Amino acid sequence: MTSPTRSAFSPTSSRLTNFVPDLAMLTSRSLPNGHGLETSIHSLQNEQERVQKKTFTKWINIYLSLHEPPYFIKDLYEDIKDGTKLIALLEALSGQTLPMERGRKRAHFMSNVSNALQFLELRKIKLVNIRPLDIVDGNPTIVLGLIWTLILYFQIQETYVIDDDSKDARNKAKDNLLEWVRKKISDFSSSSELLRKIDGLDIRDFTTSWRDGLAFNVLIHAIRPDLIDVHRVKRMDVRERLENAFDVAEQHLGVP
């Protein structure tokens, strides 16, 4: 998809997931005309990328801390350039050992990243428009796209044991995850008078269904009812709901 707003995870439209409202959610009253509109679009793009980068960095560091020796990423675009931390991440995720160059020349960087991408291709993980050169150059869109591919495969697809190298494998993984969310909430709702009375809770996808923050809070409530007061959450505005869900998930469920 070619859009004024950058895809949250990937340079391709099939993986579009927004952390902040897209332009379709913005009205003519909320944005100025002319130059002001361009400025607002640019600001929106920057905010999306900032959130993506921060989120992906946290996810990476969880697994790098398990590597021996442990690694740590501070600046995603810079620290991934030499390929060593990318290889360490793949080793931590897969339990396998990959060849790694320790030199500090660009040729060593290219070799490491190439080895990492070849490892993914051997596992039949499709890499769309992701080249070693783009990673070594720290291209933000490509780096974010690569990390989202890793999350989708190692965190979601393998969790649901989807042994399928077809182009539909990723969609199947997301469908399974969506079905888990629905079942988790549905099972709890059947025994909860409170959740049965919630209006507007219709989880159909991983985009619009989550934007108002209610689904995040209800999912946490279904897992740990003591952590979320749904009545209080319903009175919050959207930003407060999202912040509440993310804070509770990190502090009490260990979800960064």
PDB file of C-alpha atoms in Angstrom:
ATOM      1  CA  MET A   1       0.000   0.000   0.000  1.00  0.00           C
ATOM      2  CA  THR A   2       1.251   3.440  -0.852  1.00  0.00           C
ATOM      3  CA  SER A   3      -0.105   5.816   1.742  1.00  0.00           C
ATOM      4  CA  PRO A   4       0.749   9.227   3.180  1.00  0.00           C
ATOM      5  CA  THR A   5       1.163   7.422   6.485  1.00  0.00           C
ATOM      6  CA  ARG A   6       3.908   4.874   6.847  1.00  0.00           C
ATOM      7  CA  SER A   7       2.948   1.265   7.505  1.00  0.00           C
ATOM      8  CA  ALA A   8       3.475   0.482  11.150  1.00  0.00           C
ATOM      9  CA  PHE A   9       5.456  -2.693  10.643  1.00  0.00           C
ATOM     10  CA  SER A  10       6.364  -3.169   7.051  1.00  0.00           C
ATOM     11  CA  PRO A  11       6.826  -1.425   3.725  1.00  0.00           C
ATOM     12  CA  THR A  12       4.088  -3.636   2.263  1.00  0.00           C
ATOM     13  CA  SER A  13       0.359  -3.134   2.614  1.00  0.00           C
ATOM     14  CA  SER A  14      -0.393  -6.716   3.633  1.00  0.00           C
ATOM     15  CA  ARG A  15       1.210  -6.065   7.001  1.00  0.00           C
ATOM     16  CA  LEU A  16      -0.362  -2.695   7.717  1.00  0.00           C
ATOM     17  CA  THR A  17      -1.101  -2.193  11.405  1.00  0.00           C
ATOM     18  CA  ASN A  18      -1.363   1.320  12.823  1.00  0.00           C
ATOM     19  CA  PHE A  19      -0.460   2.334  16.343  1.00  0.00           C
ATOM     20  CA  VAL A  20      -1.949   5.790  15.834  1.00  0.00           C
ATOM     21  CA  PRO A  21      -5.017   6.899  13.845  1.00  0.00           C
ATOM     22  CA  ASP A  22      -4.557   6.989  10.083  1.00  0.00           C
ATOM     23  CA  LEU A  23      -5.613   9.885   7.912  1.00  0.00           C
ATOM     24  CA  ALA A  24      -9.057   8.375   7.349  1.00  0.00           C
ATOM     25  CA  MET A  25      -9.719   9.005  11.029  1.00  0.00           C
ATOM     26  CA  LEU A  26      -8.856  12.686  10.772  1.00  0.00           C
ATOM     27  CA  THR A  27     -11.563  15.171   9.848  1.00  0.00           C
ATOM     28  CA  SER A  28     -11.253  18.453   7.999  1.00  0.00           C
ATOM     29  CA  ARG A  29     -11.689  20.236  11.325  1.00  0.00           C
ATOM     30  CA  SER A  30      -8.793  18.400  12.930  1.00  0.00           C
ATOM     31  CA  LEU A  31      -6.263  19.351  10.258  1.00  0.00           C
ATOM     32  CA  PRO A  32      -5.375  22.712   8.702  1.00  0.00           C
ATOM     33  CA  ASN A  33      -5.181  23.218   4.946  1.00  0.00           C
ATOM     34  CA  GLY A  34      -2.210  23.634   2.646  1.00  0.00           C
ATOM     35  CA  HIS A  35       1.186  23.693   4.277  1.00  0.00           C
ATOM     36  CA  GLY A  36      -0.358  22.966   7.663  1.00  0.00           C
ATOM     37  CA  LEU A  37      -1.787  19.700   6.315  1.00  0.00           C
ATOM     38  CA  GLU A  38       1.623  18.600   5.031  1.00  0.00           C
ATOM     39  CA  THR A  39       3.141  19.424   8.401  1.00  0.00           C
ATOM     40  CA  SER A  40       0.477  17.389  10.192  1.00  0.00           C
ATOM     41  CA  ILE A  41       1.009  14.405   7.896  1.00  0.00           C
ATOM     42  CA  HIS A  42       4.766  14.559   8.451  1.00  0.00           C
ATOM     43  CA  SER A  43       4.237  14.775  12.208  1.00  0.00           C
ATOM     44  CA  LEU A  44       1.933  11.750  12.085  1.00  0.00           C
ATOM     45  CA  GLN A  45       4.519   9.756  10.133  1.00  0.00           C
ATOM     46  CA  ASN A  46       7.236  10.632  12.631  1.00  0.00           C
ATOM     47  CA  GLU A  47       5.052   9.617  15.572  1.00  0.00           C
ATOM     48  CA  GLN A  48       4.219   6.267  13.986  1.00  0.00           C
ATOM     49  CA  GLU A  49       7.859   5.523  13.301  1.00  0.00           C
ATOM     50  CA  ARG A  50       8.904   6.590  16.810  1.00  0.00           C
ATOM     51  CA  VAL A  51       6.379   4.246  18.426  1.00  0.00           C
ATOM     52  CA  GLN A  52       7.316   1.370  16.119  1.00  0.00           C
ATOM     53  CA  LYS A  53      11.016   1.823  16.766  1.00  0.00           C
ATOM     54  CA  LYS A  54      10.552   1.954  20.526  1.00  0.00           C
ATOM     55  CA  THR A  55       8.255  -1.088  20.587  1.00  0.00           C
ATOM     56  CA  PHE A  56      10.465  -3.224  18.360  1.00  0.00           C
ATOM     57  CA  THR A  57      13.597  -2.267  20.302  1.00  0.00           C
ATOM     58  CA  LYS A  58      12.013  -3.498  23.530  1.00  0.00           C
ATOM     59  CA  TRP A  59      11.015  -6.763  21.891  1.00  0.00           C
ATOM     60  CA  ILE A  60      14.517  -7.313  20.502  1.00  0.00           C
ATOM     61  CA  ASN A  61      16.217  -6.593  23.820  1.00  0.00           C
ATOM     62  CA  ILE A  62      14.121  -9.231  25.592  1.00  0.00           C
ATOM     63  CA  TYR A  63      15.664 -11.914  23.382  1.00  0.00           C
ATOM     64  CA  LEU A  64      19.134 -10.387  23.190  1.00  0.00           C
ATOM     65  CA  SER A  65      19.271 -10.565  26.996  1.00  0.00           C
ATOM     66  CA  LEU A  66      18.884 -14.351  26.682  1.00  0.00           C
ATOM     67  CA  HIS A  67      21.811 -14.673  24.277  1.00  0.00           C
ATOM     68  CA  GLU A  68      25.219 -15.788  25.498  1.00  0.00           C
ATOM     69  CA  PRO A  69      26.873 -13.352  25.684  1.00  0.00           C
ATOM     70  CA  PRO A  70      23.917 -10.955  26.097  1.00  0.00           C
ATOM     71  CA  TYR A  71      23.545  -7.961  23.794  1.00  0.00           C
ATOM     72  CA  PHE A  72      21.612  -4.716  24.050  1.00  0.00           C
ATOM     73  CA  ILE A  73      20.254  -2.372  21.391  1.00  0.00           C
ATOM     74  CA  LYS A  74      19.939   1.317  22.130  1.00  0.00           C
ATOM     75  CA  ASP A  75      19.424   2.786  18.656  1.00  0.00           C
ATOM     76  CA  LEU A  76      17.730   0.208  16.420  1.00  0.00           C
ATOM     77  CA  TYR A  77      18.760   1.671  13.074  1.00  0.00           C
ATOM     78  CA  GLU A  78      22.411   2.168  14.069  1.00  0.00           C
ATOM     79  CA  ASP A  79      22.998  -0.894  16.231  1.00  0.00           C
ATOM     80  CA  ILE A  80      21.675  -3.363  13.665  1.00  0.00           C
ATOM     81  CA  LYS A  81      23.929  -2.112  10.870  1.00  0.00           C
ATOM     82  CA  ASP A  82      26.920  -4.392  11.505  1.00  0.00           C
ATOM     83  CA  GLY A  83      24.733  -7.493  11.582  1.00  0.00           C
ATOM     84  CA  THR A  84      26.143  -8.897  14.836  1.00  0.00           C
ATOM     85  CA  LYS A  85      23.085  -8.099  16.939  1.00  0.00           C
ATOM     86  CA  LEU A  86      20.780  -9.287  14.158  1.00  0.00           C
ATOM     87  CA  ILE A  87      22.605 -12.635  14.126  1.00  0.00           C
ATOM     88  CA  ALA A  88      22.508 -12.802  17.935  1.00  0.00           C
ATOM     89  CA  LEU A  89      18.758 -12.158  17.813  1.00  0.00           C
ATOM     90  CA  LEU A  90      18.237 -14.974  15.311  1.00  0.00           C
ATOM     91  CA  GLU A  91      20.358 -17.314  17.429  1.00  0.00           C
ATOM     92  CA  ALA A  92      18.293 -16.497  20.512  1.00  0.00           C
ATOM     93  CA  LEU A  93      15.034 -16.983  18.600  1.00  0.00           C
ATOM     94  CA  SER A  94      16.008 -20.184  16.794  1.00  0.00           C
ATOM     95  CA  GLY A  95      18.469 -21.852  19.162  1.00  0.00           C
ATOM     96  CA  GLN A  96      20.901 -22.268  16.258  1.00  0.00           C
ATOM     97  CA  THR A  97      24.381 -20.854  15.684  1.00  0.00           C
ATOM     98  CA  LEU A  98      25.099 -18.642  12.689  1.00  0.00           C
ATOM     99  CA  PRO A  99      28.460 -17.564  11.213  1.00  0.00           C
ATOM    100  CA  MET A 100      29.477 -14.078  12.327  1.00  0.00           C
ATOM    101  CA  GLU A 101      32.210 -11.681  11.162  1.00  0.00           C
ATOM    102  CA  ARG A 102      33.838  -9.625  13.924  1.00  0.00           C
ATOM    103  CA  GLY A 103      35.498  -7.029  11.699  1.00  0.00           C
ATOM    104  CA  ARG A 104      34.430  -3.397  11.633  1.00  0.00           C
ATOM    105  CA  LYS A 105      34.568  -2.810   7.889  1.00  0.00           C
ATOM    106  CA  ARG A 106      31.509  -2.433   5.700  1.00  0.00           C
ATOM    107  CA  ALA A 107      32.312  -5.727   3.976  1.00  0.00           C
ATOM    108  CA  HIS A 108      32.017  -7.488   7.338  1.00  0.00           C
ATOM    109  CA  PHE A 109      28.678  -5.790   7.975  1.00  0.00           C
ATOM    110  CA  MET A 110      27.349  -6.898   4.586  1.00  0.00           C
ATOM    111  CA  SER A 111      28.524 -10.460   5.196  1.00  0.00           C
ATOM    112  CA  ASN A 112      26.771 -10.666   8.578  1.00  0.00           C
ATOM    113  CA  VAL A 113      23.490  -9.262   7.316  1.00  0.00           C
ATOM    114  CA  SER A 114      23.616 -11.495   4.241  1.00  0.00           C
ATOM    115  CA  ASN A 115      24.138 -14.542   6.462  1.00  0.00           C
ATOM    116  CA  ALA A 116      21.162 -13.506   8.589  1.00  0.00           C
ATOM    117  CA  LEU A 117      18.852 -13.020   5.614  1.00  0.00           C
ATOM    118  CA  GLN A 118      19.989 -16.281   3.999  1.00  0.00           C
ATOM    119  CA  PHE A 119      19.189 -18.079   7.257  1.00  0.00           C
ATOM    120  CA  LEU A 120      15.657 -16.678   7.129  1.00  0.00           C
ATOM    121  CA  GLU A 121      15.221 -17.626   3.486  1.00  0.00           C
ATOM    122  CA  LEU A 122      16.300 -21.207   4.259  1.00  0.00           C
ATOM    123  CA  ARG A 123      13.443 -21.324   6.773  1.00  0.00           C
ATOM    124  CA  LYS A 124      11.149 -20.232   3.948  1.00  0.00           C
ATOM    125  CA  ILE A 125      10.496 -16.875   5.572  1.00  0.00           C
ATOM    126  CA  LYS A 126       9.545 -14.501   2.796  1.00  0.00           C
ATOM    127  CA  LEU A 127      11.553 -11.274   2.734  1.00  0.00           C
ATOM    128  CA  VAL A 128       9.820  -8.661   0.598  1.00  0.00           C
ATOM    129  CA  ASN A 129      12.134  -5.915  -0.674  1.00  0.00           C
ATOM    130  CA  ILE A 130      14.592  -6.489   2.186  1.00  0.00           C
ATOM    131  CA  ARG A 131      18.216  -6.333   1.019  1.00  0.00           C
ATOM    132  CA  PRO A 132      21.466  -6.450   3.040  1.00  0.00           C
ATOM    133  CA  LEU A 133      22.408  -3.009   1.714  1.00  0.00           C
ATOM    134  CA  ASP A 134      19.279  -1.407   3.188  1.00  0.00           C
ATOM    135  CA  ILE A 135      19.947  -2.893   6.640  1.00  0.00           C
ATOM    136  CA  VAL A 136      23.610  -1.849   6.611  1.00  0.00           C
ATOM    137  CA  ASP A 137      22.548   1.653   5.582  1.00  0.00           C
ATOM    138  CA  GLY A 138      20.009   1.774   8.423  1.00  0.00           C
ATOM    139  CA  ASN A 139      16.966   2.349   6.203  1.00  0.00           C
ATOM    140  CA  PRO A 140      14.153   2.860   8.766  1.00  0.00           C
ATOM    141  CA  THR A 141      11.323   1.404   6.671  1.00  0.00           C
ATOM    142  CA  ILE A 142      13.288  -1.725   5.739  1.00  0.00           C
ATOM    143  CA  VAL A 143      14.631  -2.273   9.268  1.00  0.00           C
ATOM    144  CA  LEU A 144      11.136  -2.007  10.751  1.00  0.00           C
ATOM    145  CA  GLY A 145       9.816  -4.318   8.047  1.00  0.00           C
ATOM    146  CA  LEU A 146      12.465  -6.917   8.848  1.00  0.00           C
ATOM    147  CA  ILE A 147      11.796  -6.857  12.587  1.00  0.00           C
ATOM    148  CA  TRP A 148       8.051  -7.159  12.003  1.00  0.00           C
ATOM    149  CA  THR A 149       8.723 -10.192   9.795  1.00  0.00           C
ATOM    150  CA  LEU A 150      10.680 -11.781  12.665  1.00  0.00           C
ATOM    151  CA  ILE A 151       7.911 -11.026  15.162  1.00  0.00           C
ATOM    152  CA  LEU A 152       5.288 -12.430  12.823  1.00  0.00           C
ATOM    153  CA  TYR A 153       7.224 -15.645  12.233  1.00  0.00           C
ATOM    154  CA  PHE A 154       8.918 -16.412  15.548  1.00  0.00           C
ATOM    155  CA  GLN A 155       6.397 -14.842  17.943  1.00  0.00           C
ATOM    156  CA  ILE A 156       3.130 -15.644  16.195  1.00  0.00           C
ATOM    157  CA  GLN A 157       3.474 -18.172  13.388  1.00  0.00           C
ATOM    158  CA  GLU A 158       5.656 -20.688  15.272  1.00  0.00           C
ATOM    159  CA  THR A 159       3.516 -20.296  18.383  1.00  0.00           C
ATOM    160  CA  TYR A 160       0.600 -21.709  16.430  1.00  0.00           C
ATOM    161  CA  VAL A 161       2.761 -24.357  14.709  1.00  0.00           C
ATOM    162  CA  ILE A 162       1.867 -23.319  11.205  1.00  0.00           C
ATOM    163  CA  ASP A 163       4.046 -25.434   8.938  1.00  0.00           C
ATOM    164  CA  ASP A 164       3.200 -23.773   5.680  1.00  0.00           C
ATOM    165  CA  ASP A 165       5.455 -22.045   3.212  1.00  0.00           C
ATOM    166  CA  SER A 166       2.621 -20.647   1.105  1.00  0.00           C
ATOM    167  CA  LYS A 167       1.818 -16.972   0.765  1.00  0.00           C
ATOM    168  CA  ASP A 168      -1.154 -17.470   3.103  1.00  0.00           C
ATOM    169  CA  ALA A 169       0.938 -18.636   6.081  1.00  0.00           C
ATOM    170  CA  ARG A 170       1.175 -15.217   7.683  1.00  0.00           C
ATOM    171  CA  ASN A 171      -2.545 -14.606   7.315  1.00  0.00           C
ATOM    172  CA  LYS A 172      -3.243 -17.969   8.943  1.00  0.00           C
ATOM    173  CA  ALA A 173      -1.011 -17.037  11.860  1.00  0.00           C
ATOM    174  CA  LYS A 174      -2.845 -13.765  12.383  1.00  0.00           C
ATOM    175  CA  ASP A 175      -6.219 -15.451  12.009  1.00  0.00           C
ATOM    176  CA  ASN A 176      -5.273 -17.933  14.720  1.00  0.00           C
ATOM    177  CA  LEU A 177      -4.153 -15.148  17.018  1.00  0.00           C
ATOM    178  CA  LEU A 178      -7.366 -13.217  16.386  1.00  0.00           C
ATOM    179  CA  GLU A 179      -9.412 -16.325  17.117  1.00  0.00           C
ATOM    180  CA  TRP A 180      -7.539 -16.787  20.411  1.00  0.00           C
ATOM    181  CA  VAL A 181      -8.414 -13.212  21.427  1.00  0.00           C
ATOM    182  CA  ARG A 182     -12.083 -13.709  20.587  1.00  0.00           C
ATOM    183  CA  LYS A 183     -12.245 -17.021  22.442  1.00  0.00           C
ATOM    184  CA  LYS A 184     -10.486 -15.635  25.505  1.00  0.00           C
ATOM    185  CA  ILE A 185     -12.926 -12.751  25.778  1.00  0.00           C
ATOM    186  CA  SER A 186     -15.952 -14.833  24.796  1.00  0.00           C
ATOM    187  CA  ASP A 187     -15.243 -17.558  27.372  1.00  0.00           C
ATOM    188  CA  PHE A 188     -14.922 -14.992  30.128  1.00  0.00           C
ATOM    189  CA  SER A 189     -17.907 -12.939  28.934  1.00  0.00           C
ATOM    190  CA  SER A 190     -20.201 -15.947  29.190  1.00  0.00           C
ATOM    191  CA  SER A 191     -19.627 -15.970  32.939  1.00  0.00           C
ATOM    192  CA  SER A 192     -19.322 -12.213  33.401  1.00  0.00           C
ATOM    193  CA  GLU A 193     -22.431 -10.050  33.524  1.00  0.00           C
ATOM    194  CA  LEU A 194     -20.217  -6.976  33.265  1.00  0.00           C
ATOM    195  CA  LEU A 195     -18.596  -7.921  29.948  1.00  0.00           C
ATOM    196  CA  ARG A 196     -21.903  -9.020  28.434  1.00  0.00           C
ATOM    197  CA  LYS A 197     -23.176  -5.465  28.887  1.00  0.00           C
ATOM    198  CA  ILE A 198     -20.267  -3.744  27.104  1.00  0.00           C
ATOM    199  CA  ASP A 199     -21.431  -2.071  23.904  1.00  0.00           C
ATOM    200  CA  GLY A 200     -19.239  -1.698  20.858  1.00  0.00           C
ATOM    201  CA  LEU A 201     -16.844  -4.547  21.648  1.00  0.00           C
ATOM    202  CA  ASP A 202     -16.594  -6.280  18.280  1.00  0.00           C
ATOM    203  CA  ILE A 203     -13.105  -7.590  17.542  1.00  0.00           C
ATOM    204  CA  ARG A 204     -12.847  -8.198  13.801  1.00  0.00           C
ATOM    205  CA  ASP A 205      -9.234  -7.332  12.975  1.00  0.00           C
ATOM    206  CA  PHE A 206      -5.929  -6.010  14.313  1.00  0.00           C
ATOM    207  CA  THR A 207      -6.501  -2.398  13.266  1.00  0.00           C
ATOM    208  CA  THR A 208      -9.773  -0.552  13.836  1.00  0.00           C
ATOM    209  CA  SER A 209     -11.047  -2.954  16.507  1.00  0.00           C
ATOM    210  CA  TRP A 210      -8.277  -1.845  18.879  1.00  0.00           C
ATOM    211  CA  ARG A 211      -8.056   1.882  18.271  1.00  0.00           C
ATOM    212  CA  ASP A 212     -10.297   3.014  21.113  1.00  0.00           C
ATOM    213  CA  GLY A 213      -8.334   0.980  23.678  1.00  0.00           C
ATOM    214  CA  LEU A 214     -11.343  -0.921  24.990  1.00  0.00           C
ATOM    215  CA  ALA A 215     -10.360  -4.298  23.515  1.00  0.00           C
ATOM    216  CA  PHE A 216      -6.908  -4.180  25.119  1.00  0.00           C
ATOM    217  CA  ASN A 217      -8.387  -3.529  28.545  1.00  0.00           C
ATOM    218  CA  VAL A 218     -11.123  -6.142  28.199  1.00  0.00           C
ATOM    219  CA  LEU A 219      -8.576  -8.775  27.103  1.00  0.00           C
ATOM    220  CA  ILE A 220      -6.468  -8.076  30.189  1.00  0.00           C
ATOM    221  CA  HIS A 221      -9.623  -8.168  32.319  1.00  0.00           C
ATOM    222  CA  ALA A 222     -10.500 -11.573  30.830  1.00  0.00           C
ATOM    223  CA  ILE A 223      -7.048 -12.865  31.777  1.00  0.00           C
ATOM    224  CA  ARG A 224      -6.805 -11.150  35.171  1.00  0.00           C
ATOM    225  CA  PRO A 225     -10.118  -9.572  36.294  1.00  0.00           C
ATOM    226  CA  ASP A 226      -8.443  -7.996  39.320  1.00  0.00           C
ATOM    227  CA  LEU A 227      -6.179  -5.815  37.159  1.00  0.00           C
ATOM    228  CA  ILE A 228      -8.782  -3.853  35.181  1.00  0.00           C
ATOM    229  CA  ASP A 229     -11.884  -1.986  36.343  1.00  0.00           C
ATOM    230  CA  VAL A 230     -13.930  -2.057  33.153  1.00  0.00           C
ATOM    231  CA  HIS A 231     -16.476   0.504  34.469  1.00  0.00           C
ATOM    232  CA  ARG A 232     -13.660   2.986  35.076  1.00  0.00           C
ATOM    233  CA  VAL A 233     -12.023   2.222  31.721  1.00  0.00           C
ATOM    234  CA  LYS A 234     -15.268   2.963  29.852  1.00  0.00           C
ATOM    235  CA  ARG A 235     -15.230   6.510  31.270  1.00  0.00           C
ATOM    236  CA  MET A 236     -11.673   7.178  30.029  1.00  0.00           C
ATOM    237  CA  ASP A 237     -10.808   8.841  26.759  1.00  0.00           C
ATOM    238  CA  VAL A 238      -8.973   6.829  24.082  1.00  0.00           C
ATOM    239  CA  ARG A 239      -5.433   7.798  25.064  1.00  0.00           C
ATOM    240  CA  GLU A 240      -6.083   7.062  28.751  1.00  0.00           C
ATOM    241  CA  ARG A 241      -7.494   3.649  27.867  1.00  0.00           C
ATOM    242  CA  LEU A 242      -4.482   2.714  25.781  1.00  0.00           C
ATOM    243  CA  GLU A 243      -1.999   3.946  28.362  1.00  0.00           C
ATOM    244  CA  ASN A 244      -3.875   2.111  31.108  1.00  0.00           C
ATOM    245  CA  ALA A 245      -3.824  -1.188  29.203  1.00  0.00           C
ATOM    246  CA  PHE A 246      -0.156  -0.945  28.250  1.00  0.00           C
ATOM    247  CA  ASP A 247       0.953   0.098  31.745  1.00  0.00           C
ATOM    248  CA  VAL A 248      -0.992  -2.702  33.433  1.00  0.00           C
ATOM    249  CA  ALA A 249       0.248  -5.288  30.913  1.00  0.00           C
ATOM    250  CA  GLU A 250       3.869  -4.271  31.481  1.00  0.00           C
ATOM    251  CA  GLN A 251       3.711  -3.954  35.273  1.00  0.00           C
ATOM    252  CA  HIS A 252       1.590  -7.020  36.077  1.00  0.00           C
ATOM    253  CA  LEU A 253       1.797  -9.394  33.120  1.00  0.00           C
ATOM    254  CA  GLY A 254       5.399  -8.865  32.040  1.00  0.00           C
ATOM    255  CA  VAL A 255       4.444  -7.589  28.593  1.00  0.00           C
ATOM    256  CA  PRO A 256       6.865  -4.844  27.519  1.00  0.00           C
TER     257      PRO A 256
END
